[in-house]
Tab-separated table of C-alpha atoms in Angstrom:
chain	number	residue	atom	x	y	z
A	1	GLN	CA	33.213	-52.671	37.347
A	2	VAL	CA	31.283	-52.858	34.113
A	3	GLN	CA	30.981	-50.487	30.950
A	4	LEU	CA	27.351	-50.234	29.602
A	5	VAL	CA	26.624	-49.150	26.080
A	6	GLU	CA	23.005	-48.744	25.092
A	7	SER	CA	21.692	-49.070	21.496
A	8	GLY	CA	18.196	-49.516	19.662
A	9	GLY	CA	16.615	-46.405	20.340
A	10	GLY	CA	14.659	-44.532	17.903
A	11	LEU	CA	11.648	-42.790	16.398
A	12	VAL	CA	8.263	-44.718	16.583
A	13	GLN	CA	4.468	-44.137	16.021
A	14	THR	CA	2.219	-44.087	19.100
A	15	GLY	CA	1.204	-47.780	19.800
A	16	GLY	CA	4.449	-48.946	18.222
A	17	SER	CA	7.214	-51.108	19.536
A	18	LEU	CA	10.779	-50.791	20.257
A	19	ARG	CA	13.547	-52.797	21.945
A	20	VAL	CA	16.653	-51.066	23.570
A	21	SER	CA	19.805	-53.167	24.425
A	22	CYS	CA	22.504	-52.438	26.992
A	23	ALA	CA	25.658	-54.383	26.113
A	24	ALA	CA	27.643	-55.119	29.373
A	25	SER	CA	31.505	-55.308	29.389
A	26	GLY	CA	33.406	-56.330	32.402
A	27	ARG	CA	32.092	-58.629	35.103
A	28	THR	CA	28.761	-60.708	33.870
A	29	PHE	CA	25.524	-59.054	34.300
A	30	THR	CA	24.339	-62.040	36.314
A	31	GLY	CA	26.241	-60.553	39.541
A	32	TYR	CA	24.492	-57.153	39.383
A	33	MET	CA	20.829	-55.477	39.668
A	34	MET	CA	20.541	-54.338	36.261
A	35	GLY	CA	18.103	-51.189	35.797
A	36	TRP	CA	16.673	-49.206	33.081
A	37	PHE	CA	15.864	-45.461	33.373
A	38	ARG	CA	14.798	-42.919	31.410
A	39	GLN	CA	14.746	-38.921	31.524
A	40	ALA	CA	12.919	-36.507	29.500
A	41	PRO	CA	13.969	-32.855	29.070
A	42	GLY	CA	13.353	-30.841	32.041
A	43	LYS	CA	12.293	-33.786	34.049
A	44	GLU	CA	14.150	-35.957	36.569
A	45	ARG	CA	15.649	-39.322	35.663
A	46	GLU	CA	12.808	-42.104	36.701
A	47	PHE	CA	13.134	-45.774	37.240
A	48	VAL	CA	11.515	-47.797	34.645
A	49	ALA	CA	12.515	-51.638	34.938
A	50	ALA	CA	15.112	-53.732	36.578
A	51	ILE	CA	16.232	-57.533	36.860
A	52	ARG	CA	18.000	-58.960	39.319
A	53	GLY	CA	20.811	-61.063	37.686
A	54	SER	CA	21.226	-63.807	40.186
A	55	ASN	CA	17.509	-65.058	40.131
A	56	GLU	CA	16.220	-62.750	37.384
A	57	VAL	CA	13.393	-61.484	39.284
A	58	THR	CA	12.092	-58.219	37.578
A	59	TYR	CA	10.707	-54.925	38.820
A	60	TYR	CA	8.654	-52.350	36.792
A	61	ALA	CA	7.484	-49.197	37.126
A	62	ASP	CA	3.694	-48.738	37.275
A	63	SER	CA	3.329	-46.578	34.349
A	64	VAL	CA	5.224	-49.403	32.072
A	65	LYS	CA	3.627	-52.353	33.641
A	66	GLY	CA	2.171	-54.650	30.956
A	67	ARG	CA	3.686	-52.749	28.286
A	68	PHE	CA	7.478	-53.253	28.996
A	69	THR	CA	9.442	-56.363	29.521
A	70	ILE	CA	13.057	-56.621	30.829
A	71	SER	CA	15.179	-59.444	30.000
A	72	GLY	CA	18.808	-60.551	29.525
A	73	ASP	CA	20.864	-62.793	27.425
A	74	ASN	CA	23.762	-64.674	29.405
A	75	ALA	CA	25.553	-65.577	26.314
A	76	LYS	CA	25.630	-62.009	25.087
A	77	ASN	CA	26.133	-60.495	28.552
A	78	THR	CA	23.338	-57.881	27.358
A	79	ILE	CA	20.027	-56.675	28.820
A	80	TYR	CA	16.843	-55.879	26.747
A	81	LEU	CA	14.055	-53.624	27.378
A	82	GLN	CA	10.954	-54.724	24.941
A	83	MET	CA	8.994	-51.534	24.772
A	84	ASN	CA	5.407	-52.242	23.451
A	85	SER	CA	2.250	-49.876	23.079
A	86	LEU	CA	4.510	-46.953	23.380
A	87	LYS	CA	3.141	-43.654	24.205
A	88	PRO	CA	4.379	-39.819	23.756
A	89	GLU	CA	5.085	-39.804	27.402
A	90	ASP	CA	7.543	-42.579	26.892
A	91	THR	CA	9.553	-40.240	24.955
A	92	ALA	CA	13.131	-39.899	26.812
A	93	VAL	CA	16.715	-40.900	27.097
A	94	TYR	CA	16.758	-44.451	28.165
A	95	TYR	CA	19.825	-45.405	30.269
A	96	CYS	CA	21.180	-48.637	31.684
A	97	ALA	CA	22.512	-48.917	34.731
A	98	ALA	CA	24.129	-51.503	36.994
A	99	GLY	CA	24.491	-51.814	40.908
A	100	GLY	CA	24.803	-54.017	43.894
A	101	ILE	CA	22.769	-57.077	43.485
A	102	PHE	CA	21.343	-56.747	46.937
A	103	ARG	CA	20.421	-53.030	46.448
A	104	SER	CA	17.038	-51.486	45.868
A	105	SER	CA	16.059	-52.107	42.377
A	106	ARG	CA	14.184	-48.839	42.105
A	107	ALA	CA	16.415	-46.339	43.488
A	108	MET	CA	19.062	-44.392	41.431
A	109	GLY	CA	21.397	-44.453	44.085
A	110	SER	CA	21.636	-48.171	44.072
A	111	TYR	CA	23.396	-48.177	40.859
A	112	ASP	CA	27.353	-47.467	40.524
A	113	TYR	CA	27.812	-47.527	36.854
A	114	TRP	CA	25.566	-46.100	33.874
A	115	GLY	CA	25.553	-46.035	30.202
A	116	GLN	CA	25.349	-42.961	28.090
A	117	GLY	CA	21.736	-43.406	26.993
A	118	THR	CA	19.773	-44.002	23.984
A	119	GLN	CA	17.128	-41.724	22.627
A	120	VAL	CA	13.377	-43.041	22.507
A	121	THR	CA	11.099	-40.797	20.688
A	122	VAL	CA	7.422	-41.530	20.341
A	123	SER	CA	5.341	-39.280	17.974
A	124	SER	CA	1.642	-38.989	17.916
């Protein structure tokens, strides 16, 4: 079991950058599939990016490919999501999640543990 705490959200202008963090406690994140999801008001939670802890293979939603980068810091047991070229449609609460390492990276049902979320707002 793990506990996840997101941080780093904030308000940025369109085209700006922001990095959100997910600090994991319990087991090292390398034993999990680690994912980022986001949810805007009135919308379903959607997959953003994931990293398979064992081999660091990454996965991205088409909407963020080329703009977002997921990475991990083993020493800090922390996952990051670097967000560049931000758009208003990126505005959402961003959630970190951890799941079984052999599960599908993109499905919410693959993840067993969730953080409380951090708000990212992109203004025009």
